[in-house]
Short mmCIF file of C-alpha atoms in Angstrom, two decimals:
data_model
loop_
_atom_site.label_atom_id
_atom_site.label_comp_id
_atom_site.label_asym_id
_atom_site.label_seq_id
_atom_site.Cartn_x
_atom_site.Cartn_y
_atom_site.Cartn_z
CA UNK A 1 15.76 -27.27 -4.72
CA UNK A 2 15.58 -23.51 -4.02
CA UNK A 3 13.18 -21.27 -6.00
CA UNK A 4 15.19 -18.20 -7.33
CA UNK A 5 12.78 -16.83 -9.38
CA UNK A 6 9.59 -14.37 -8.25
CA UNK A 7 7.25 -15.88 -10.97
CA UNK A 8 7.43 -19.16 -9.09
CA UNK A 9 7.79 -17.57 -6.08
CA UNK A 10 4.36 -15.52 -6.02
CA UNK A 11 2.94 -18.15 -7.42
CA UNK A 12 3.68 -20.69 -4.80
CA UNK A 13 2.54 -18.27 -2.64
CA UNK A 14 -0.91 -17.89 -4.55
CA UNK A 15 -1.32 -21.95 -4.44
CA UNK A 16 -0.06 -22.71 -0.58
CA UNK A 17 -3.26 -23.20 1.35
CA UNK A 18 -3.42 -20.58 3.95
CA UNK A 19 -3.30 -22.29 6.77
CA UNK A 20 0.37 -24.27 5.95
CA UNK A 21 1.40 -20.75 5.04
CA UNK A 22 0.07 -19.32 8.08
CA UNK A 23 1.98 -21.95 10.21
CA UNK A 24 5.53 -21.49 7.83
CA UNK A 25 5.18 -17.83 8.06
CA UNK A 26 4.77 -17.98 12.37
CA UNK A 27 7.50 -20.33 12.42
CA UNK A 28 9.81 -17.96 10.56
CA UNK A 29 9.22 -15.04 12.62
CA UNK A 30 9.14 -16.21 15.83
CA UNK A 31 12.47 -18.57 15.41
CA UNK A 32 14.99 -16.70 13.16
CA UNK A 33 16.71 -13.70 14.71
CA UNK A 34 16.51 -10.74 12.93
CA UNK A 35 20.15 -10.50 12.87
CA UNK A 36 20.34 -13.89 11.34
CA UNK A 37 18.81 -12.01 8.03
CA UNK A 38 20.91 -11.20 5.40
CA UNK A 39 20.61 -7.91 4.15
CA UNK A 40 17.51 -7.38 6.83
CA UNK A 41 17.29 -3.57 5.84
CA UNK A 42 16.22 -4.66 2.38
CA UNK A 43 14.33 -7.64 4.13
CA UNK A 44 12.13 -5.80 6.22
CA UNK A 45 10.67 -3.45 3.60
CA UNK A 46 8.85 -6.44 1.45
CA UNK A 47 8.32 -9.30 4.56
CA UNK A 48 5.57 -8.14 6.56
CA UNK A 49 3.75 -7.33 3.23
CA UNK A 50 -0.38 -7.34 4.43
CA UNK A 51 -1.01 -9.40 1.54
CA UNK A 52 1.05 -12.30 3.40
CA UNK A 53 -0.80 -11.75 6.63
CA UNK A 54 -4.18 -11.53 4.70
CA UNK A 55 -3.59 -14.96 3.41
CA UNK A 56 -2.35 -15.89 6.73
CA UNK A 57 -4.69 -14.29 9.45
CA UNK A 58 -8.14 -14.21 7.58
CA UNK A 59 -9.20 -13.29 11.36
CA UNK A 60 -8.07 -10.08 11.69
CA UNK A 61 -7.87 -10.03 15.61
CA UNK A 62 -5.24 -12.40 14.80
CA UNK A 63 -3.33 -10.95 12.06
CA UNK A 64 -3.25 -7.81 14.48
CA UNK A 65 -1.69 -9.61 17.41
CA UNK A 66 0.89 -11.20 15.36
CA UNK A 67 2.02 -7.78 13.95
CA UNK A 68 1.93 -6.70 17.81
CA UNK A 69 4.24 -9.13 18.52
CA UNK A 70 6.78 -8.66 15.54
CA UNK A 71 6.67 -4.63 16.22
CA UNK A 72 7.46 -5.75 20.37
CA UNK A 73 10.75 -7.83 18.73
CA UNK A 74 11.28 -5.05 16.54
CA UNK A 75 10.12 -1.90 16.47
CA UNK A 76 10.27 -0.68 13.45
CA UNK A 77 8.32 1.89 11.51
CA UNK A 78 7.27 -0.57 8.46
CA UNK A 79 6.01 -3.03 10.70
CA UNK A 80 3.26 -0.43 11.55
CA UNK A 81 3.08 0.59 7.96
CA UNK A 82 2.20 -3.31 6.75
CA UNK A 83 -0.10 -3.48 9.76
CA UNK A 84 -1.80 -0.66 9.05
CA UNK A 85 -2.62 -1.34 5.87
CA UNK A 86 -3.15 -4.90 6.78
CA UNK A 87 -6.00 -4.01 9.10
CA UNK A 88 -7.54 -1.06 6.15
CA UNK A 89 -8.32 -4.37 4.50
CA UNK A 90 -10.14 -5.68 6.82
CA UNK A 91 -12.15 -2.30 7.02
CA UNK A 92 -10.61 -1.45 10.48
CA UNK A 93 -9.85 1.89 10.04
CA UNK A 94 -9.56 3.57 13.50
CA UNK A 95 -6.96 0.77 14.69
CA UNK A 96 -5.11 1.58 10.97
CA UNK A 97 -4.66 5.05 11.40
CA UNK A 98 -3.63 4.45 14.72
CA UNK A 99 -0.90 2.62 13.32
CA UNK A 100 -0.16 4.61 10.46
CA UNK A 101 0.19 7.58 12.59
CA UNK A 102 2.27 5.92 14.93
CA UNK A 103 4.51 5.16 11.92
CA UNK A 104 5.30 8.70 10.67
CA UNK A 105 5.69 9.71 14.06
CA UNK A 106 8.41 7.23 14.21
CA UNK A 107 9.75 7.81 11.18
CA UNK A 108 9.82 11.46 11.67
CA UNK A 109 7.53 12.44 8.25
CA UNK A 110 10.68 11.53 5.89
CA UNK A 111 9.23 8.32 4.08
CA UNK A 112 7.20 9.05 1.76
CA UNK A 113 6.14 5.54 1.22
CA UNK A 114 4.51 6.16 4.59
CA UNK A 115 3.32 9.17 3.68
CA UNK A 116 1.50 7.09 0.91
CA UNK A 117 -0.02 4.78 2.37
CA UNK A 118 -1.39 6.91 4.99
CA UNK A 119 -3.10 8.86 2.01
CA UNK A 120 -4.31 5.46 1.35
CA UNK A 121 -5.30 4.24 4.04
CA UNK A 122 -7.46 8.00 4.64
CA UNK A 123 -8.98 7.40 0.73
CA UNK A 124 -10.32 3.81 1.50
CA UNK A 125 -11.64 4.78 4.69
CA UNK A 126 -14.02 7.55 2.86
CA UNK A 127 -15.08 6.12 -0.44
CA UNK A 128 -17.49 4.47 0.60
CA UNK A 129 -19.00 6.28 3.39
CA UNK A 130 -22.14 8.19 2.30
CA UNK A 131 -22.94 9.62 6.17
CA UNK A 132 -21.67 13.19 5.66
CA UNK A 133 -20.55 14.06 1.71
CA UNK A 134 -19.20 17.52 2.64
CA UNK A 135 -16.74 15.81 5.20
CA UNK A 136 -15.89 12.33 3.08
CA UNK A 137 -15.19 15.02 -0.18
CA UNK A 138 -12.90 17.11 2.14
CA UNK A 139 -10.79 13.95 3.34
CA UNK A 140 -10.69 12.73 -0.46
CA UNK A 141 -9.41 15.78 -1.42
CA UNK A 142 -7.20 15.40 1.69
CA UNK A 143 -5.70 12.34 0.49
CA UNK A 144 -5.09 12.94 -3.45
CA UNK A 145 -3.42 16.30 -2.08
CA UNK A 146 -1.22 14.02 0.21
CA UNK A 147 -0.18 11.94 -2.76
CA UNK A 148 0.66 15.29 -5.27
CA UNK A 149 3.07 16.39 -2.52
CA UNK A 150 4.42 13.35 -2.43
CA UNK A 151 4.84 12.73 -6.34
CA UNK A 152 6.12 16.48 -6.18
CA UNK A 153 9.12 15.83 -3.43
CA UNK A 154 10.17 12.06 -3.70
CA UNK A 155 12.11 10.23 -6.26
CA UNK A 156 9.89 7.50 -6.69
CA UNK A 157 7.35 9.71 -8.76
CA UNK A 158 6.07 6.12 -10.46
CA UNK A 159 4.80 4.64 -7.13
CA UNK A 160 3.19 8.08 -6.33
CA UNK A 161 1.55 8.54 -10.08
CA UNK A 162 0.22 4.98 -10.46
CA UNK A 163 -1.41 5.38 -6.39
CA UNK A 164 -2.99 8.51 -7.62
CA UNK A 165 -3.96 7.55 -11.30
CA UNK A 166 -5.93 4.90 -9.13
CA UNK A 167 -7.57 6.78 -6.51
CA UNK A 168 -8.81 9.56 -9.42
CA UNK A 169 -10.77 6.58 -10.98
CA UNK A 170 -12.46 6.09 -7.82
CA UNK A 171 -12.90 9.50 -6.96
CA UNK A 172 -14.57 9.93 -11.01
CA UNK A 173 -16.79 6.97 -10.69
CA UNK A 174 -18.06 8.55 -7.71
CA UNK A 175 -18.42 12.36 -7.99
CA UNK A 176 -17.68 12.56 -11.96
CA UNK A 177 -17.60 16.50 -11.21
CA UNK A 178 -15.19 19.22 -12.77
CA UNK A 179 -12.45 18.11 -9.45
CA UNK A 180 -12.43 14.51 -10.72
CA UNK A 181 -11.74 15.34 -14.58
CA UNK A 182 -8.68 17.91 -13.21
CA UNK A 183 -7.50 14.49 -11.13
CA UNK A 184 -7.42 12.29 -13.92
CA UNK A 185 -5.96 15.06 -16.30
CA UNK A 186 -3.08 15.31 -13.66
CA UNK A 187 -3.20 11.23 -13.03
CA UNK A 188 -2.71 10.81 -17.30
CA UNK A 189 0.14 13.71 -17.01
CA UNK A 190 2.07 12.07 -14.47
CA UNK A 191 1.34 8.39 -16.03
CA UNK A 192 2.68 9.88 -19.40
CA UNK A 193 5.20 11.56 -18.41
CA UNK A 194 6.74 8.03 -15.89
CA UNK A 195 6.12 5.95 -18.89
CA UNK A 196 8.13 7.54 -21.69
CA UNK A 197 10.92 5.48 -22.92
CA UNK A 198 9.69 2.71 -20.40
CA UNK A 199 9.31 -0.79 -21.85
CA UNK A 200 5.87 -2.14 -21.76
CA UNK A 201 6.19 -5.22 -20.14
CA UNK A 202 8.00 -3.20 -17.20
CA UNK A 203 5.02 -1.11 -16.54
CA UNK A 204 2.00 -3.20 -17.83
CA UNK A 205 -0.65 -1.67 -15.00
CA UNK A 206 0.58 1.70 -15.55
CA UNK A 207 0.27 1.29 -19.67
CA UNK A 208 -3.72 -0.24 -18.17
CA UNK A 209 -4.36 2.97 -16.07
CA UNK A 210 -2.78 5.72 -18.58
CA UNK A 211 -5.63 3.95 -20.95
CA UNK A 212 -8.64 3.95 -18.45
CA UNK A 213 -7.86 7.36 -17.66
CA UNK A 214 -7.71 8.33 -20.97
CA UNK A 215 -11.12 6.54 -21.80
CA UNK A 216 -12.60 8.25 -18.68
CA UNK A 217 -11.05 11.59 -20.11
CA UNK A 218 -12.52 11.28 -23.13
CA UNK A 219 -16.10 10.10 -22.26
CA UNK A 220 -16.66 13.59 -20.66
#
């Protein structure tokens, strides 16, 4: 029996206790050549997805070795990327940036899904830190400007716009100043403009965060 379909796929992956999927996952990586992947450029880009390793490593010590080894096998730029946002999960965000920075390096600044997540990854790491406002608002900023420029240059403006539509919510719910009502003007621009002629069921969270912006908008 093979499994063809990603419903049943993911949600395989969402029942599999972790530690069977830990021990299936090692055992794939460390025994099957990377040439012995079909189509491993397309591969690479979705298999060392954090939210595997999450489930996998809930030690993240662990989870960071194993994406030490893979990048030593292979070094490859979204390795780091994965890893990096692997270990922003887990709230280590000097070893992430680390990573992340390592990653455009590598990638000489022409991914913008790299680009991305580092804006991520700098978001996360400020949210939620209260120690110095002036500096956290400044690396917000940082970040949501780091997403416009890449909505503004890549051809993936969807991934970009629905990124951005959710760090403005954030970025409201916190500061709910004149700055976050221009981000979630731009955020429901971008989200309006992606979704036109788009069928619903393609873009469900996108249809769910033009609407919360929109309510946000609206309550003032």
């Amino acid at each position: 029996f093979q499994a063809r379909s990603h419903i049943v796929a993911e949600t395989v992956m969402q029942l599999v206790p972790s530690n069977i999927f830990r021990r299936v996952l090692s055992r794939f990586h460390k025994n099957i050549p990377i040439f012995r992947i079909v189509s491993y450029h397309i591969f690479k880009k979705t298999a060392y997805d954090k939210d595997f390793f999450l489930k996998a490593y809930p030690d993240w010590e662990e989870g960071k070795q194993f994406y030490e080894s893979l990048y030593n096998r292979d070094n490859d730029y979204y390795i780091l990327q994965q890893g990096a946002l692997y270990l922003a999960s887990k709230r280590k965000f000097p070893e992430a940036f680390d990573w992340i920075d390592l990653a455009i390096q590598e990638s000489e600044g022409k991914i913008f899904s790299i680009k991305n997540t580092h804006a991520i990854i700098l978001f996360e790491a400020n949210i939620y830190e209260y120690s110095n406002d002036a500096i956290v608002k400044q690396n917000l900023d940082k970040s949501m400007n780091m997403l416009s420029d890449c909505y503004r240059i890549d051809r993936r403006k969807y991934y970009h716009a629905r990124i951005f539509a959710v760090q403005a919510i954030a970025y409201n719910k916190r500061y709910n100043d004149s700055i976050s009502k221009e981000y979630l003007n731009i955020a429901k621009e971008r989200l309006t403009k992606e979704l036109t002629g788009q069928p619903y069921f393609k873009h469900k969270r996108m249809r769910e965060l033009q609407k919360e912006v929109t309510d946000l908008i609206n309550a003032g």
